[in-house]
């Protein structure tokens, strides 16, 4: 409720008080005419005498003490995440649980944001569609560049000491993905995966590209031909060029 509506309600209540004093001279008739109870009417003159017209405005119905109220520290974190990073209620709830061990529901976060008038972000801070924010990077033809990434797979059980590594290759043009999982991360598995990628993709691969951190084993494999495939390495970023001519596997 805005200030204009509060002032309008206060003016209406003052008019009811004056109607009872100056027109009817009877509280019961005035209450019956305006459809209010006498208990409510008697409350208004007391507030008018104590505070003036401001006492006739609507007051907050929020209790003075609430045992389940969200702590001010948590509210401050929610406001900070909203105004600084523009997170939504679901992401704020996840972030507080993951990084601060604070459990609060998505609806609870939304109610707090609404209470502090942050339920809607300004137009320049709102989510924009991806096709308007960035354009997807892609090569003009299949096989021009294949991105390779190596990720460690955490064991399902804390007692298990077995390690696994996922090798993933994605073509920059077609987005065709090839992946395999190995129990070791070394030169041998890198060579096996390079051969596997070149055999599975339905087009000629010109280059296999990876970042510096994940490409150390592939850089070593570049000096050891795998199945007749010649791998040459370039630096920053490391690019592995694969010669797949007809006589390569001969």
Short mmCIF file of C-alpha atoms in Angstrom, two decimals:
data_model
loop_
_atom_site.label_atom_id
_atom_site.label_comp_id
_atom_site.label_asym_id
_atom_site.label_seq_id
_atom_site.Cartn_x
_atom_site.Cartn_y
_atom_site.Cartn_z
CA UNK A 1 0.00 0.00 0.00
CA UNK A 2 1.49 3.34 -1.05
CA UNK A 3 1.41 6.67 0.75
CA UNK A 4 -1.54 7.93 -1.26
CA UNK A 5 -3.72 4.99 -0.24
CA UNK A 6 -2.70 5.37 3.41
CA UNK A 7 -3.69 9.04 3.36
CA UNK A 8 -7.00 8.17 1.66
CA UNK A 9 -7.87 5.62 4.38
CA UNK A 10 -6.97 8.12 7.12
CA UNK A 11 -9.19 10.77 5.53
CA UNK A 12 -12.10 8.32 5.28
CA UNK A 13 -11.83 7.41 8.98
CA UNK A 14 -11.69 11.06 9.98
CA UNK A 15 -14.85 11.67 7.93
CA UNK A 16 -16.60 8.81 9.79
CA UNK A 17 -15.60 10.29 13.16
CA UNK A 18 -16.96 13.71 12.17
CA UNK A 19 -20.15 12.12 10.81
CA UNK A 20 -20.83 10.60 14.21
CA UNK A 21 -20.02 13.84 16.03
CA UNK A 22 -21.64 16.41 13.74
CA UNK A 23 -24.33 14.63 11.67
CA UNK A 24 -25.97 11.80 13.57
CA UNK A 25 -24.62 12.34 17.07
CA UNK A 26 -25.05 8.57 17.49
CA UNK A 27 -22.18 6.11 17.15
CA UNK A 28 -24.46 3.12 16.51
CA UNK A 29 -26.22 4.81 13.59
CA UNK A 30 -22.94 5.92 12.05
CA UNK A 31 -21.45 2.44 12.37
CA UNK A 32 -24.56 0.90 10.82
CA UNK A 33 -24.45 3.43 7.97
CA UNK A 34 -20.77 2.77 7.14
CA UNK A 35 -20.88 -0.96 7.89
CA UNK A 36 -18.26 -1.05 10.66
CA UNK A 37 -18.30 -2.30 14.23
CA UNK A 38 -18.41 -0.01 17.25
CA UNK A 39 -15.19 -1.56 18.62
CA UNK A 40 -13.37 -0.44 15.50
CA UNK A 41 -14.95 3.01 15.60
CA UNK A 42 -13.96 3.69 19.23
CA UNK A 43 -10.40 2.76 18.41
CA UNK A 44 -10.11 5.53 15.81
CA UNK A 45 -10.97 8.53 18.05
CA UNK A 46 -8.41 7.35 20.63
CA UNK A 47 -5.69 7.16 18.00
CA UNK A 48 -6.78 10.50 16.49
CA UNK A 49 -6.54 12.26 19.85
CA UNK A 50 -3.11 10.76 20.57
CA UNK A 51 -1.42 11.07 17.17
CA UNK A 52 -3.61 13.24 14.99
CA UNK A 53 -4.41 12.29 11.39
CA UNK A 54 -1.30 10.08 11.23
CA UNK A 55 -2.87 7.83 13.88
CA UNK A 56 -5.73 6.99 11.51
CA UNK A 57 -3.45 5.46 8.86
CA UNK A 58 -3.17 1.69 8.48
CA UNK A 59 -0.57 0.12 10.73
CA UNK A 60 1.65 -2.84 10.11
CA UNK A 61 0.18 -6.17 11.22
CA UNK A 62 3.60 -7.69 11.66
CA UNK A 63 4.07 -9.10 15.20
CA UNK A 64 6.57 -7.39 17.48
CA UNK A 65 8.33 -10.68 18.21
CA UNK A 66 8.53 -13.72 15.93
CA UNK A 67 10.51 -16.78 17.08
CA UNK A 68 10.80 -18.12 13.52
CA UNK A 69 11.95 -14.86 11.94
CA UNK A 70 14.92 -15.10 9.58
CA UNK A 71 18.03 -13.68 11.30
CA UNK A 72 19.18 -10.26 10.14
CA UNK A 73 22.55 -11.73 9.14
CA UNK A 74 20.89 -14.15 6.70
CA UNK A 75 18.68 -11.38 5.30
CA UNK A 76 21.83 -9.32 4.71
CA UNK A 77 23.45 -12.17 2.78
CA UNK A 78 20.32 -12.57 0.63
CA UNK A 79 20.24 -8.86 -0.18
CA UNK A 80 23.97 -8.88 -0.98
CA UNK A 81 23.66 -11.85 -3.38
CA UNK A 82 20.64 -10.26 -5.05
CA UNK A 83 22.10 -6.79 -5.53
CA UNK A 84 25.69 -7.85 -6.31
CA UNK A 85 25.28 -11.02 -8.41
CA UNK A 86 21.57 -10.70 -9.38
CA UNK A 87 20.86 -14.28 -8.22
CA UNK A 88 17.28 -15.55 -8.24
CA UNK A 89 15.56 -17.11 -5.18
CA UNK A 90 16.46 -20.70 -6.14
CA UNK A 91 20.12 -19.89 -6.73
CA UNK A 92 20.35 -17.87 -3.51
CA UNK A 93 18.87 -20.78 -1.55
CA UNK A 94 21.37 -23.21 -3.14
CA UNK A 95 24.30 -20.85 -2.57
CA UNK A 96 23.53 -20.34 1.13
CA UNK A 97 23.16 -24.09 1.67
CA UNK A 98 26.35 -24.97 -0.18
CA UNK A 99 28.75 -22.27 0.99
CA UNK A 100 27.31 -21.04 4.31
CA UNK A 101 25.45 -24.13 5.59
CA UNK A 102 22.25 -22.05 5.88
CA UNK A 103 19.00 -23.81 5.00
CA UNK A 104 16.24 -21.55 3.70
CA UNK A 105 13.58 -22.43 1.17
CA UNK A 106 13.21 -20.81 -2.22
CA UNK A 107 9.82 -19.40 -1.22
CA UNK A 108 11.36 -17.99 1.96
CA UNK A 109 14.03 -16.19 -0.04
CA UNK A 110 11.37 -14.83 -2.39
CA UNK A 111 9.29 -13.46 0.51
CA UNK A 112 12.34 -11.68 1.92
CA UNK A 113 13.15 -10.18 -1.48
CA UNK A 114 9.56 -9.02 -1.86
CA UNK A 115 9.59 -7.48 1.61
CA UNK A 116 12.68 -5.41 0.83
CA UNK A 117 11.33 -4.54 -2.65
CA UNK A 118 13.91 -6.63 -4.56
CA UNK A 119 11.53 -9.19 -6.07
CA UNK A 120 12.05 -7.63 -9.52
CA UNK A 121 15.41 -6.45 -10.78
CA UNK A 122 15.85 -3.29 -12.84
CA UNK A 123 15.53 -3.80 -16.57
CA UNK A 124 19.28 -3.54 -17.17
CA UNK A 125 19.98 -6.30 -14.61
CA UNK A 126 17.38 -8.83 -15.74
CA UNK A 127 18.12 -12.08 -17.51
CA UNK A 128 18.76 -11.78 -21.22
CA UNK A 129 18.25 -14.52 -23.77
CA UNK A 130 21.43 -16.29 -24.80
CA UNK A 131 21.03 -15.48 -28.46
CA UNK A 132 21.10 -11.82 -27.50
CA UNK A 133 24.00 -12.09 -25.01
CA UNK A 134 26.49 -14.23 -26.89
CA UNK A 135 26.87 -16.16 -30.07
CA UNK A 136 27.91 -19.79 -29.96
CA UNK A 137 31.42 -20.45 -31.19
CA UNK A 138 31.69 -22.98 -34.02
CA UNK A 139 33.96 -23.94 -36.89
CA UNK A 140 32.84 -23.69 -40.54
CA UNK A 141 33.30 -27.39 -41.42
CA UNK A 142 33.28 -30.74 -39.58
CA UNK A 143 36.65 -31.92 -38.32
CA UNK A 144 38.31 -28.52 -38.52
CA UNK A 145 38.93 -28.65 -34.76
CA UNK A 146 37.97 -31.22 -32.12
CA UNK A 147 38.08 -30.08 -28.50
CA UNK A 148 39.40 -32.66 -26.01
CA UNK A 149 38.93 -32.44 -22.26
CA UNK A 150 39.94 -34.80 -19.44
CA UNK A 151 38.01 -34.88 -16.16
CA UNK A 152 38.54 -36.87 -12.98
CA UNK A 153 35.51 -38.90 -11.89
CA UNK A 154 35.09 -38.98 -8.12
CA UNK A 155 34.36 -42.45 -6.65
CA UNK A 156 30.82 -43.11 -5.50
CA UNK A 157 32.01 -44.58 -2.20
CA UNK A 158 34.43 -42.82 0.13
CA UNK A 159 36.10 -46.17 0.88
CA UNK A 160 36.90 -46.83 -2.78
CA UNK A 161 40.39 -45.87 -3.92
CA UNK A 162 39.80 -46.65 -7.58
CA UNK A 163 40.23 -43.63 -9.86
CA UNK A 164 38.69 -43.07 -13.27
CA UNK A 165 39.22 -40.41 -15.90
CA UNK A 166 36.76 -39.35 -18.58
CA UNK A 167 38.17 -38.31 -21.95
CA UNK A 168 35.70 -36.23 -23.97
CA UNK A 169 36.06 -34.99 -27.55
CA UNK A 170 33.57 -32.57 -29.16
CA UNK A 171 33.65 -31.39 -32.76
CA UNK A 172 33.38 -27.59 -32.99
CA UNK A 173 31.10 -27.69 -36.03
CA UNK A 174 28.68 -30.59 -35.60
CA UNK A 175 28.88 -30.84 -31.78
CA UNK A 176 29.24 -34.61 -32.12
CA UNK A 177 30.65 -35.94 -28.86
CA UNK A 178 32.92 -38.94 -28.29
CA UNK A 179 33.88 -40.02 -24.79
CA UNK A 180 35.58 -42.91 -23.03
CA UNK A 181 36.49 -43.66 -19.43
CA UNK A 182 39.90 -45.02 -18.40
CA UNK A 183 41.31 -46.06 -15.06
CA UNK A 184 44.62 -44.33 -15.78
CA UNK A 185 45.72 -40.95 -17.07
CA UNK A 186 48.92 -41.48 -18.98
CA UNK A 187 50.47 -41.60 -22.44
CA UNK A 188 48.99 -45.00 -23.28
CA UNK A 189 45.38 -44.03 -22.55
CA UNK A 190 45.86 -40.74 -24.44
CA UNK A 191 47.02 -42.64 -27.53
CA UNK A 192 44.11 -45.09 -27.23
CA UNK A 193 41.60 -42.26 -26.97
CA UNK A 194 43.12 -40.38 -29.92
CA UNK A 195 42.79 -43.51 -32.08
CA UNK A 196 39.26 -44.09 -30.82
CA UNK A 197 38.18 -40.54 -31.69
CA UNK A 198 39.69 -40.69 -35.19
CA UNK A 199 37.96 -44.00 -35.87
CA UNK A 200 34.53 -43.04 -34.53
CA UNK A 201 34.05 -39.63 -36.09
CA UNK A 202 32.44 -39.90 -39.56
CA UNK A 203 34.64 -37.19 -41.10
CA UNK A 204 38.29 -36.30 -41.46
CA UNK A 205 39.76 -34.67 -38.35
CA UNK A 206 42.26 -31.92 -39.00
CA UNK A 207 43.14 -30.93 -35.43
CA UNK A 208 42.57 -32.05 -31.85
CA UNK A 209 42.73 -29.15 -29.42
CA UNK A 210 42.92 -29.10 -25.62
CA UNK A 211 43.95 -26.73 -22.86
CA UNK A 212 47.33 -26.70 -21.16
CA UNK A 213 46.24 -28.34 -17.89
CA UNK A 214 44.47 -31.31 -19.46
CA UNK A 215 46.79 -31.67 -22.44
CA UNK A 216 50.03 -32.78 -20.84
CA UNK A 217 49.44 -36.47 -21.58
CA UNK A 218 48.35 -35.67 -25.14
CA UNK A 219 51.49 -33.62 -25.68
CA UNK A 220 53.52 -36.67 -24.70
CA UNK A 221 51.42 -38.81 -27.00
CA UNK A 222 52.17 -36.48 -29.87
CA UNK A 223 55.73 -37.81 -29.97
CA UNK A 224 54.56 -41.42 -30.11
CA UNK A 225 52.45 -42.29 -33.19
CA UNK A 226 49.30 -44.23 -32.32
CA UNK A 227 48.16 -46.64 -35.00
CA UNK A 228 49.99 -44.77 -37.74
CA UNK A 229 48.38 -41.41 -36.96
CA UNK A 230 50.86 -38.54 -36.94
CA UNK A 231 50.25 -36.04 -34.18
CA UNK A 232 52.01 -32.69 -34.22
CA UNK A 233 51.80 -30.29 -31.31
CA UNK A 234 51.52 -26.53 -31.34
CA UNK A 235 51.78 -24.37 -28.23
CA UNK A 236 49.43 -21.78 -26.67
CA UNK A 237 46.98 -23.35 -26.92
CA UNK A 238 48.26 -26.87 -27.57
CA UNK A 239 46.82 -28.10 -30.87
CA UNK A 240 47.32 -31.63 -32.13
CA UNK A 241 47.08 -32.01 -35.90
CA UNK A 242 46.13 -35.48 -37.05
CA UNK A 243 47.08 -36.69 -40.54
CA UNK A 244 44.25 -38.99 -41.69
CA UNK A 245 45.28 -39.56 -45.25
CA UNK A 246 44.41 -42.81 -46.93
CA UNK A 247 47.87 -44.28 -46.31
CA UNK A 248 47.96 -43.24 -42.65
CA UNK A 249 46.75 -46.62 -41.35
CA UNK A 250 48.38 -48.62 -44.11
#
